[in-house]
Coordinates of C-alpha atoms in Angstrom, one line a residue:
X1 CA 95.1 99.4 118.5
X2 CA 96.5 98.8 121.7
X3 CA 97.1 101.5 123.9
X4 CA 99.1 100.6 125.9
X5 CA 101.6 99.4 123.5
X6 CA 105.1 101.8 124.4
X7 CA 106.2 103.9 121.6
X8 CA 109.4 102.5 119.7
X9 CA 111.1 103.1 116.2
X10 CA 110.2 100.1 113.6
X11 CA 112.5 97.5 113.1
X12 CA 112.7 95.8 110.1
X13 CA 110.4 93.5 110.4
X14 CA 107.6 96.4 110.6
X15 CA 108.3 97.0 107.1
X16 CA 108.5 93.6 106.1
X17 CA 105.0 93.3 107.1
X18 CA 104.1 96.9 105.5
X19 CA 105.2 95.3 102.3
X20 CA 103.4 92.2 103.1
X21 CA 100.4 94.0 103.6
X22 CA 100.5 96.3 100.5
X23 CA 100.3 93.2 98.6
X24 CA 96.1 92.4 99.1
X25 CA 95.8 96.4 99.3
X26 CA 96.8 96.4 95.7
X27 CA 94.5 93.5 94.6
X28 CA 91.5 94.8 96.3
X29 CA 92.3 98.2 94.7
X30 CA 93.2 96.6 91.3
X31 CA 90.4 94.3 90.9
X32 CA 87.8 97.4 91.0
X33 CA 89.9 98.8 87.7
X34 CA 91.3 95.8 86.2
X35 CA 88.0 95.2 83.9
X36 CA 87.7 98.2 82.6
X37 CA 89.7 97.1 79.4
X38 CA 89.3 93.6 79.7
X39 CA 85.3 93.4 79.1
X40 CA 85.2 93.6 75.4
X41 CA 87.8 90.2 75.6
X42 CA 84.9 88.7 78.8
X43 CA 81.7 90.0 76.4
X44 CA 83.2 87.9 73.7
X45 CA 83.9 84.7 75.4
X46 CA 81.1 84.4 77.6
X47 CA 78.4 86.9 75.8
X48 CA 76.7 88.2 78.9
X49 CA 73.4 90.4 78.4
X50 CA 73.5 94.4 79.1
X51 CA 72.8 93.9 82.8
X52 CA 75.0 90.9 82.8
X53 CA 77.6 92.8 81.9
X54 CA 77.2 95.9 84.3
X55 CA 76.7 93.8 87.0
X56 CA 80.4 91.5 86.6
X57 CA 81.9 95.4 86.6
X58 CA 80.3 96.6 89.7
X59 CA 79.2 93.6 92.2
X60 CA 82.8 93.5 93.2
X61 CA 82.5 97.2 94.9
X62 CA 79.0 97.0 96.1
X63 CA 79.8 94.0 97.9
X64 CA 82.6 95.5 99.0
X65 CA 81.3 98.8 100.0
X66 CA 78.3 97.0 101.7
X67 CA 80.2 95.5 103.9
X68 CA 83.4 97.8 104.9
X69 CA 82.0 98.9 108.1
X70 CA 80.0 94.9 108.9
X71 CA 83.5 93.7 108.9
X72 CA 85.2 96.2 110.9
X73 CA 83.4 95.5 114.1
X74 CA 83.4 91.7 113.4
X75 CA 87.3 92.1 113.1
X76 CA 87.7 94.0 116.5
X77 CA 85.8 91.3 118.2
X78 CA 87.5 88.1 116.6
X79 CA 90.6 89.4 115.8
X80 CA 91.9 92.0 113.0
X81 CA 95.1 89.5 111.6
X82 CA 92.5 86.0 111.9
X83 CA 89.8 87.9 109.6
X84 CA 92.4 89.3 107.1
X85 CA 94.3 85.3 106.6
X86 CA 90.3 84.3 106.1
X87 CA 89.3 87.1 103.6
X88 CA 92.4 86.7 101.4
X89 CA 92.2 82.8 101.1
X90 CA 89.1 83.6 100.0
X91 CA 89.7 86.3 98.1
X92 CA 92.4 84.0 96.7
X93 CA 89.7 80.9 95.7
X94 CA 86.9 83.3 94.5
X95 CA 89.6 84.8 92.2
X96 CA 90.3 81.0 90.8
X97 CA 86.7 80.6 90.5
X98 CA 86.0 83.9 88.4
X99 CA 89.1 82.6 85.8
X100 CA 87.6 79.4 85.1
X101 CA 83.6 80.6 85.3
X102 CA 81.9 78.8 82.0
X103 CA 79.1 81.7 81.8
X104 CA 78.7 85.1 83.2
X105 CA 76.2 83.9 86.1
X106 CA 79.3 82.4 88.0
X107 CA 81.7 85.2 87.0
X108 CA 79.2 87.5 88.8
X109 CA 78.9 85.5 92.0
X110 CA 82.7 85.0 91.9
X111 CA 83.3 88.7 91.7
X112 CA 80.6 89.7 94.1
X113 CA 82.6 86.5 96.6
X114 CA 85.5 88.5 95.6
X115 CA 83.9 91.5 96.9
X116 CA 82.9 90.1 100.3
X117 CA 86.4 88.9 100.8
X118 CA 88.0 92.1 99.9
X119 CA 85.7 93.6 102.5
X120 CA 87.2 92.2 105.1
X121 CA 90.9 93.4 103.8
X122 CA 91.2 97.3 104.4
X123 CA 89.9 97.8 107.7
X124 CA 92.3 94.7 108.9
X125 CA 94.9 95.3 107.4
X126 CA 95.0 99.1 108.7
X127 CA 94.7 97.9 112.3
X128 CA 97.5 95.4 111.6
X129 CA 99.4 97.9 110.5
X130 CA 98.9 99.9 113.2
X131 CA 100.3 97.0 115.6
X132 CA 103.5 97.0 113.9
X133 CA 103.9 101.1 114.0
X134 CA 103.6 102.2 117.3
X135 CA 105.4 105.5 117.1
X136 CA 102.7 108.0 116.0
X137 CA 104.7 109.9 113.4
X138 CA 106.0 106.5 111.9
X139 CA 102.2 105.1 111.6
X140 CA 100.8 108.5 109.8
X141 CA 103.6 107.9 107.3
X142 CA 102.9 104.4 107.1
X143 CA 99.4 105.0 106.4
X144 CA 100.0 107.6 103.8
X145 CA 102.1 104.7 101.8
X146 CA 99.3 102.4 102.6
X147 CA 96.4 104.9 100.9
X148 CA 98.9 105.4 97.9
X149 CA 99.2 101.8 97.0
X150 CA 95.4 101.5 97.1
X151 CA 95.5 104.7 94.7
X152 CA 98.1 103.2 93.0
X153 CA 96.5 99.5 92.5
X154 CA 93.2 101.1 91.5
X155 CA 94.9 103.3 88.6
X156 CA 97.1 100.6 87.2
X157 CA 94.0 98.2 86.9
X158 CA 93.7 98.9 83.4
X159 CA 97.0 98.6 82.1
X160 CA 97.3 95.1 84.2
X161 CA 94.1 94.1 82.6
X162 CA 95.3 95.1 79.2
X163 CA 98.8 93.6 79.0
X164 CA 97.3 90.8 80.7
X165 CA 94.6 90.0 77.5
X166 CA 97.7 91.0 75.0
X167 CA 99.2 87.5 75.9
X168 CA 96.5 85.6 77.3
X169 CA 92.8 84.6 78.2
X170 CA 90.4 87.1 79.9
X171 CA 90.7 84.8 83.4
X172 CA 94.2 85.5 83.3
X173 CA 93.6 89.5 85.0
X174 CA 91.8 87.0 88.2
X175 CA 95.1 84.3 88.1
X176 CA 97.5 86.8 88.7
X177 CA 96.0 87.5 92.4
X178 CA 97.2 83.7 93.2
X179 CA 100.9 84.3 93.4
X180 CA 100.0 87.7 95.6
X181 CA 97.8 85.3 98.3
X182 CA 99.8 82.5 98.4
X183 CA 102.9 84.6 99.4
X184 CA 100.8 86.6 101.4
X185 CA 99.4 83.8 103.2
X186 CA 103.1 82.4 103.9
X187 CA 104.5 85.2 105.2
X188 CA 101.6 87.4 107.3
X189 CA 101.8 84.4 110.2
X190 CA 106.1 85.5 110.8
X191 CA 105.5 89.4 110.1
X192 CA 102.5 90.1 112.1
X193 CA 101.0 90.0 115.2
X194 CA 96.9 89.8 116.1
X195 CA 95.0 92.9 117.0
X196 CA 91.9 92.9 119.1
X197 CA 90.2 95.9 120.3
X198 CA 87.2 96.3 123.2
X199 CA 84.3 97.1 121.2
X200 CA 81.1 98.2 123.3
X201 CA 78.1 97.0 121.0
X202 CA 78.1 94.2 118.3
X203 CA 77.4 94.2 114.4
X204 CA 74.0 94.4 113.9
X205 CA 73.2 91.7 111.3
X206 CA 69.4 93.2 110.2
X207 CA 71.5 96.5 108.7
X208 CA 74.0 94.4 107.2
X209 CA 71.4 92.7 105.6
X210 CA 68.9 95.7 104.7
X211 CA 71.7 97.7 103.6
X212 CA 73.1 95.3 101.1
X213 CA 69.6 93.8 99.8
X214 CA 68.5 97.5 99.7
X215 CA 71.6 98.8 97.4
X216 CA 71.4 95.7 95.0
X217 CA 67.4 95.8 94.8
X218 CA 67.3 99.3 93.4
X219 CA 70.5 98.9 90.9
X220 CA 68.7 96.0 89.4
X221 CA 65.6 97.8 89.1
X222 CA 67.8 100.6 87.3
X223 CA 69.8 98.5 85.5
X224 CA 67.4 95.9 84.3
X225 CA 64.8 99.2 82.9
X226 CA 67.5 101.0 81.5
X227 CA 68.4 97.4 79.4
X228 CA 65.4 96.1 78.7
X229 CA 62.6 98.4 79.6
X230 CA 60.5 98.8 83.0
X231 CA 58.4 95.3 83.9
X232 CA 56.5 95.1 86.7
X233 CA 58.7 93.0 88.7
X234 CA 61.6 95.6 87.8
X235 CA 59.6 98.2 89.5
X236 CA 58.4 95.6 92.2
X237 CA 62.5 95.0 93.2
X238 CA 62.6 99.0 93.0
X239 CA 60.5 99.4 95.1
X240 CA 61.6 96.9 97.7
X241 CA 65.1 98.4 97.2
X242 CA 63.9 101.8 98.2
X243 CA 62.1 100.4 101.2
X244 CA 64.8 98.5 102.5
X245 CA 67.1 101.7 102.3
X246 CA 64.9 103.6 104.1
X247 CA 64.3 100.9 106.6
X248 CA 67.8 100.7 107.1
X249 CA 68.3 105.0 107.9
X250 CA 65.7 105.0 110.2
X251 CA 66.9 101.8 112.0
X252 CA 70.4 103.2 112.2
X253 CA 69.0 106.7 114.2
X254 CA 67.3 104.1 116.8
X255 CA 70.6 101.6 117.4
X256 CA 72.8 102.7 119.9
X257 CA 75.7 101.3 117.9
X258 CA 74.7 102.0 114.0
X259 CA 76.8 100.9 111.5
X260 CA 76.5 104.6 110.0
X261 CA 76.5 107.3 111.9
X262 CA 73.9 109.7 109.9
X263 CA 74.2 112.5 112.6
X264 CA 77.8 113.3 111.2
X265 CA 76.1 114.7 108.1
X266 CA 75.2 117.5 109.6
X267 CA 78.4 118.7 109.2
X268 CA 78.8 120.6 106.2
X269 CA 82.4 119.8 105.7
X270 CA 81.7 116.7 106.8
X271 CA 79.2 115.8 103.9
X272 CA 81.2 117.7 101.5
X273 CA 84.3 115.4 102.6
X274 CA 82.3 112.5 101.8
X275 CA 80.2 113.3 98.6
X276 CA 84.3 114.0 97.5
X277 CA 84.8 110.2 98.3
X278 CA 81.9 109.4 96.2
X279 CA 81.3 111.4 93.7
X280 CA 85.0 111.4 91.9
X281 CA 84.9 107.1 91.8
X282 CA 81.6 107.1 90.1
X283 CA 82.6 109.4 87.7
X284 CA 86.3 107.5 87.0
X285 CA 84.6 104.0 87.0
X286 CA 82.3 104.8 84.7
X287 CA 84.1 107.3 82.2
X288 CA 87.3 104.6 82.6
X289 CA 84.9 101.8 81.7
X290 CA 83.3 103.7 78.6
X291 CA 86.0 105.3 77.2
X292 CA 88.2 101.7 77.1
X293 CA 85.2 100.4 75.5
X294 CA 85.7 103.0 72.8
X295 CA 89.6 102.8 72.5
X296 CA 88.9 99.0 71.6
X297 CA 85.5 99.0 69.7
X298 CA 85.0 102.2 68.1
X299 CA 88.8 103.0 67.5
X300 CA 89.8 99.6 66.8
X301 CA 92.7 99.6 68.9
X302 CA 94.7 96.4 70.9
X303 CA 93.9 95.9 73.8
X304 CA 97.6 96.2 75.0
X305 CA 97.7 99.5 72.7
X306 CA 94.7 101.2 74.9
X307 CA 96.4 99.6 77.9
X308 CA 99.7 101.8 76.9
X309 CA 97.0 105.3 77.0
X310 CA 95.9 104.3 80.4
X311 CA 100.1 105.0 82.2
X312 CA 100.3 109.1 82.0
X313 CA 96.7 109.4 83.8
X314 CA 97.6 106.6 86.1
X315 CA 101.1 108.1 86.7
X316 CA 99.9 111.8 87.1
X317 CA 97.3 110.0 90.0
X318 CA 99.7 108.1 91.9
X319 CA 102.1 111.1 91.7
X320 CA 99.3 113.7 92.8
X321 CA 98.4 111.3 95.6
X322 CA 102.6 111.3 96.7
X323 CA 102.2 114.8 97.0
X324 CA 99.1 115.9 98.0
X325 CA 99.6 115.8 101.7
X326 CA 102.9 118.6 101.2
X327 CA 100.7 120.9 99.3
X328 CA 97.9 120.6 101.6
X329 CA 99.9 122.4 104.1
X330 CA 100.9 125.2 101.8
X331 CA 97.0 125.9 100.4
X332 CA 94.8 124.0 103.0
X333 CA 91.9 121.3 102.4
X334 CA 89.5 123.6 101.6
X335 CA 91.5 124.9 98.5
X336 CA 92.2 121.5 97.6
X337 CA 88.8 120.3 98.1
X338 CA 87.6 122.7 95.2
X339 CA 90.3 122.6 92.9
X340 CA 89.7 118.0 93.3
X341 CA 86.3 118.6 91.4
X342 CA 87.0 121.7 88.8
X343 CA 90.1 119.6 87.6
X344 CA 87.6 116.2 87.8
X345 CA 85.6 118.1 85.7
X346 CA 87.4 119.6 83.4
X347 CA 88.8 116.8 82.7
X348 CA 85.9 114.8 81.9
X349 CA 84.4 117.2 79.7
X350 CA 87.8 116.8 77.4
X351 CA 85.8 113.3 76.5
X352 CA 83.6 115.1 74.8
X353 CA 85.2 115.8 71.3
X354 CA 85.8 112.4 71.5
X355 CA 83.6 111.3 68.1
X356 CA 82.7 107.9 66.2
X357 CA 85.5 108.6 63.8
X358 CA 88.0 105.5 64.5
X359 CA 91.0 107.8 63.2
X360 CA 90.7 110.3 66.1
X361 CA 90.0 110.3 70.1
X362 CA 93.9 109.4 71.7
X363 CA 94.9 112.7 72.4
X364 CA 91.7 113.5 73.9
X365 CA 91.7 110.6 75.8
X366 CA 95.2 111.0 77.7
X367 CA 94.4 114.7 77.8
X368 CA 90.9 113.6 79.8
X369 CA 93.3 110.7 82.6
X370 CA 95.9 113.7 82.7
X371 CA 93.6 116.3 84.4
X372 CA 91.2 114.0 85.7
X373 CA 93.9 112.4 87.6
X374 CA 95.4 115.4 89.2
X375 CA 91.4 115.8 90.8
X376 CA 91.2 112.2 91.4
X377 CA 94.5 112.2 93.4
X378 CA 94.2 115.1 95.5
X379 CA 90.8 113.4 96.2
X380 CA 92.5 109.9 97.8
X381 CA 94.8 112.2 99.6
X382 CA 92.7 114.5 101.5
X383 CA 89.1 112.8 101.9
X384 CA 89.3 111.0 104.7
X385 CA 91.5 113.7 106.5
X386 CA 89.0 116.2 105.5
X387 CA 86.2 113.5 107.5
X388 CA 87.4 112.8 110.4
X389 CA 88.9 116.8 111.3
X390 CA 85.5 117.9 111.2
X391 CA 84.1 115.9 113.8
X392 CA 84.9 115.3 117.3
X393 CA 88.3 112.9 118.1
X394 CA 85.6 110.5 119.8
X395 CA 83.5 110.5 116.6
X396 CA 86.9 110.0 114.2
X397 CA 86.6 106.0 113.8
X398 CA 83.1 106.3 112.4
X399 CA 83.9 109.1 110.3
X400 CA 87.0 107.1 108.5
X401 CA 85.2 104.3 108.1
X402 CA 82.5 106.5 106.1
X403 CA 84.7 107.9 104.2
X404 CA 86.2 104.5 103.2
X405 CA 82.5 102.9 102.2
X406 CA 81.9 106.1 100.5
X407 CA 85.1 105.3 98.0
X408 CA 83.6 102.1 97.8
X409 CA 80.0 102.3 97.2
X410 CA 81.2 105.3 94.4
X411 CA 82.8 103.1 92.5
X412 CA 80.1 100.9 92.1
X413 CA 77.8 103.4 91.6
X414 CA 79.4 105.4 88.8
X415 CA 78.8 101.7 86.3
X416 CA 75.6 101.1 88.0
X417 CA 73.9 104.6 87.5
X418 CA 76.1 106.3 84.6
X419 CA 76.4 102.9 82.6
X420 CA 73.0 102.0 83.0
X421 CA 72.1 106.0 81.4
X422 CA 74.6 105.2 79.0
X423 CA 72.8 101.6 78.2
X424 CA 69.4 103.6 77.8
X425 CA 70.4 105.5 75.4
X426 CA 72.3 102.9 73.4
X427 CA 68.9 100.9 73.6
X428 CA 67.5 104.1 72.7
X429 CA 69.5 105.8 69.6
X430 CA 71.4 102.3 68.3
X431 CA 70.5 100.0 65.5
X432 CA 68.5 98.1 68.3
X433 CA 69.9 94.7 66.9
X434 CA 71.6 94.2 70.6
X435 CA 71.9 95.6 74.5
X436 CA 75.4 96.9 73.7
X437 CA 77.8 98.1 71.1
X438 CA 80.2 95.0 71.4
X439 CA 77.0 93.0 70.9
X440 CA 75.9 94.5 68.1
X441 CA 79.5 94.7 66.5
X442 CA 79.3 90.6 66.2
X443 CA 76.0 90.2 64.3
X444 CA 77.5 88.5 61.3
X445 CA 76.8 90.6 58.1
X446 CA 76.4 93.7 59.7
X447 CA 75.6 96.7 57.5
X448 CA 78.1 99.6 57.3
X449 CA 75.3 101.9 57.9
X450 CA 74.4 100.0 61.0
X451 CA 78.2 99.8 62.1
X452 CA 78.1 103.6 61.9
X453 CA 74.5 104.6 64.2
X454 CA 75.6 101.9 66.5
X455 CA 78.8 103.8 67.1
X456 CA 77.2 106.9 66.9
X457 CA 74.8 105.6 69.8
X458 CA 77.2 104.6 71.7
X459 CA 79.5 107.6 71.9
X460 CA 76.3 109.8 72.6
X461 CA 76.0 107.5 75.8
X462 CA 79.8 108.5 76.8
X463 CA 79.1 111.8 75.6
X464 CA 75.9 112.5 78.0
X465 CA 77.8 110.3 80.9
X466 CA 81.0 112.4 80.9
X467 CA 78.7 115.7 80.9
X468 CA 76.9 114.9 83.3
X469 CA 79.5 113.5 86.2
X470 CA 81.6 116.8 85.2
X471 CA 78.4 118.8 85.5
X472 CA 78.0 117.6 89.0
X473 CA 81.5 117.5 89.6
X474 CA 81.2 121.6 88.7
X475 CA 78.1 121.5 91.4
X476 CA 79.9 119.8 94.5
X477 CA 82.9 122.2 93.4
X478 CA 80.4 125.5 93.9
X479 CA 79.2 123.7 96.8
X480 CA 82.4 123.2 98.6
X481 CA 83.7 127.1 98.1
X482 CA 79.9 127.8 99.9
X483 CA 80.2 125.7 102.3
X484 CA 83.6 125.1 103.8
X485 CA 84.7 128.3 105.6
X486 CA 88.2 129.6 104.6
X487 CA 88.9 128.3 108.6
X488 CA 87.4 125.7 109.8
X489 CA 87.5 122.3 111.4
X490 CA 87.8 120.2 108.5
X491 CA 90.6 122.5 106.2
X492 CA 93.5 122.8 109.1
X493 CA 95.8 119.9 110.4
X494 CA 93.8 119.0 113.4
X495 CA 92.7 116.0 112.0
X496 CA 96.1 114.1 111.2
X497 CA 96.2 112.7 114.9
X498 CA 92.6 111.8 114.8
X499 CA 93.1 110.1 111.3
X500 CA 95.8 107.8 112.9
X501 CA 94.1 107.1 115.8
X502 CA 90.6 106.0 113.8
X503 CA 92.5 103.7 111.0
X504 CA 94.4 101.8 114.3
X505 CA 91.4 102.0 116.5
X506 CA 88.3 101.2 114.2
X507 CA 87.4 100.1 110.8
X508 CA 89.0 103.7 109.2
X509 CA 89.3 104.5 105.7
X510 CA 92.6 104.2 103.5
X511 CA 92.3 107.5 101.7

């Protein structure tokens, strides 16, 4: 952000590029989502393996997540408006390249080039944003609309996806970013300006590389022994995961600029704000993933039917995110903070009379997106507010950008770990003709009675999945009501200004 810009009201064409810029907010935000109906329709065209298939869902975020905070510093150096044209044309041809991929191999590297791309978006796009709203008051509010259009793109994934595959091919939920670059890329040269910051320090490449090798080391090894059983060389990439993370902690306490900032964690609001970030996107990605994967296969539903379940829940998030930030000021973060997880979990333990019976489940289900969503919106809203007003102002732009890669990696997580448990335990209680139920559903003369335990099998995955994010959910909940004093740092309004300053300054979080 520059400084010494002179306050002034936006003109027109500050919202014109607002609008521009919501546009590759939304795809980055839908295309976490948007297969969470549609992989029935991709794990019948292009017959993936158990792993395959976990790793097409969740590449996109940890390559994302990974590389949030790489990209930020890269984009203060080179220039915030240059690095966001790059990441959405490639966003754009890694989008093409995932439609048209002949076997899940290439879908996977598409989606995980997709991710990289997508990496570079938010932070750029915030500091853009924050070039074309110099007047204090005016950027907070356009931030707000920015973090609910990534709330908003994220909860209408689904019901993209599904009307999507109601009327054409699976590639079809990657085509429909094309129109959304291509304007993009048109426009974004007339509506905004570049952004350059002085950043003391540059990216340090070995972290970059540790952390990202680290994370996708270790989901392998859980993901590949929850599948098909511990190997050696499963526990040999485990244990080079491991390594590598820890390698990466320690290097970050000894660089004098680290791309995390680990000290900030021993803030207790702090590391509540961000386990919030976290915790409530494993639990959605995972529980949104499963329980479309029962609306299709064990309910025998259309796809554009179980796409019509998915708008109250994604309506009652987008609206809880909307208004959130008002009844913050009434109750106060710390309220809010608690009653995010209790609702989160309430609402995923409404999964749980879910049952193999294909003639019941729908009320449950819109029941489970109605609750859950009220928790999952209060969480976009006040997370990364709740960050960076519990550390010092000079701390705020780290902080953000935590809370940001904290979203981020939590969606990938929640289909890494929580679908991989559920995978064990279909590999574990099923038929064991196949790695999955959709799998096994296609073996040509398939008994009844194996139709029924493979079902069975599969809902005791969502079952034990839903239990056990709302379990935790229930823990960070108790947590929170220890930790965060009824006043303190992180639960007033202190942090607004900081919050504006870090997204226009550094590589800050959306939510």
């Amino acid at each position: 952000m520059n400084d010494q810009c002179v306050s002034r009201p936006p003109g027109l064409r500050a919202w014109l590029g607002l609008l521009a810029t919501l546009g590759p907010v939304l795809l980055v935000a839908m295309d976490g989502s948007v297969l969470f109906l549609a992989m029935p329709k991709v794990t019948e065209a292009l017959s993936p393996s158990a792993d395959q298939a976990l790793w097409i869902l969740d590449v996109y975020g940890f390559a994302v997540g990974s590389l949030l905070v790489a990209f930020g510093g890269i984009g203060d150096r080179y220039g915030r408006l240059r690095l966001l044209m790059i990441g959405v044309a490639v966003f754009g041809v890694a989008s093409a390249g995932a439609a048209l991929a002949p076997g899940p191999e290439l879908l996977i590297a598409f989606r995980a080039l997709m991710g990289v791309a997508g990496a570079t978006l938010l932070p750029s796009a915030l500091a853009v944003l924050s070039e074309l709203f110099t007047d204090r008051r005016r950027r907070a509010r356009a931030i707000g609309i920015f973090a609910a259009a990534f709330a908003a793109g994220f909860a209408i994934g689904p019901f993209v996806g599904g009307q999507l595959l109601s009327r054409f091919w699976w590639g079809s939920v990657f085509l429909i970013n094309l129109p959304v670059v291509l304007l993009f890329l048109v426009l974004a040269p007339f509506l905004l300006r570049e952004v350059r910051t002085v950043r003391a320090g540059r990216v340090d490449a070995l972290s970059v590389l540790l952390s990202a090798a680290g994370l996708l080391l270790t989901i392998y090894a859980i993901k590949h022994a929850a599948a098909e059983g511990p190997t050696a060389a499963t526990a040999a990439a485990g244990v080079a995961g491991v390594v590598g993370l820890g390698w990466f902690a320690r290097r970050q306490r000894r660089l004098e600029h680290p791309l995390i900032d680990f000290s900030l964690f021993h803030d207790r609001v702090f590391t509540v704000a961000i386990i919030t970030g976290l915790l409530p996107l494993a639990a959605w990605s995972a529980t949104a993933y499963l329980a479309g994967v029962h609306l299709q296969s064990v309910q025998g539903l259309p796809v554009l039917d179980a796409a019509l379940l998915t708008i109250p829940g994604a309506a009652v998030l987008t609206v809880t995110c909307v208004v959130t930030p008002a009844l913050v000021g009434r109750i106060g973060r710390r309220a809010a903070l608690i009653t995010c997880h209790f609702c989160v979990a309430a609402g995923l333990l409404l999964l749980l009379p879910l049952s193999a019976d294909a003639s019941a489940g729908t009320g449950w289900y819109i029941a489970s997106t109605i609750v859950a969503g009220l928790g999952y919106g209060v969480s976009f809203s006040v997370v990364a507010d709740t960050a960076v007003s519990a550390v010092p102002p000079e701390r705020a732009g780290s902080a953000a950008a935590l809370a940001e890669t904290g979203n981020e990696i939590g969606n990938a997580l929640g289909i890494a770990l929580l679908g991989s448990l559920a995978t064990l335990l279909f590999r574990l209680q099923g038929p064991d003709l196949a790695d999955t139920l959709n799998e096994t559903l296609r073996i040509p003369g398939l008994a009844p009675e194996a139709i029924g335990d493979a079902k069975a099998a599969f809902v005791t995955g969502l079952h034990v999945v839903a239990a056990t994010a709302g379990a935790l959910h229930i823990a960070l909940g108790v947590l929170a009501l220890r930790w965060i004093p009824k006043s303190s740092p992180g639960t007033g309004d202190a942090g607004e200004e900081h919050l504006v300053e870090a997204t226009g300054g550094e590589s800050g979080g959306v939510r």
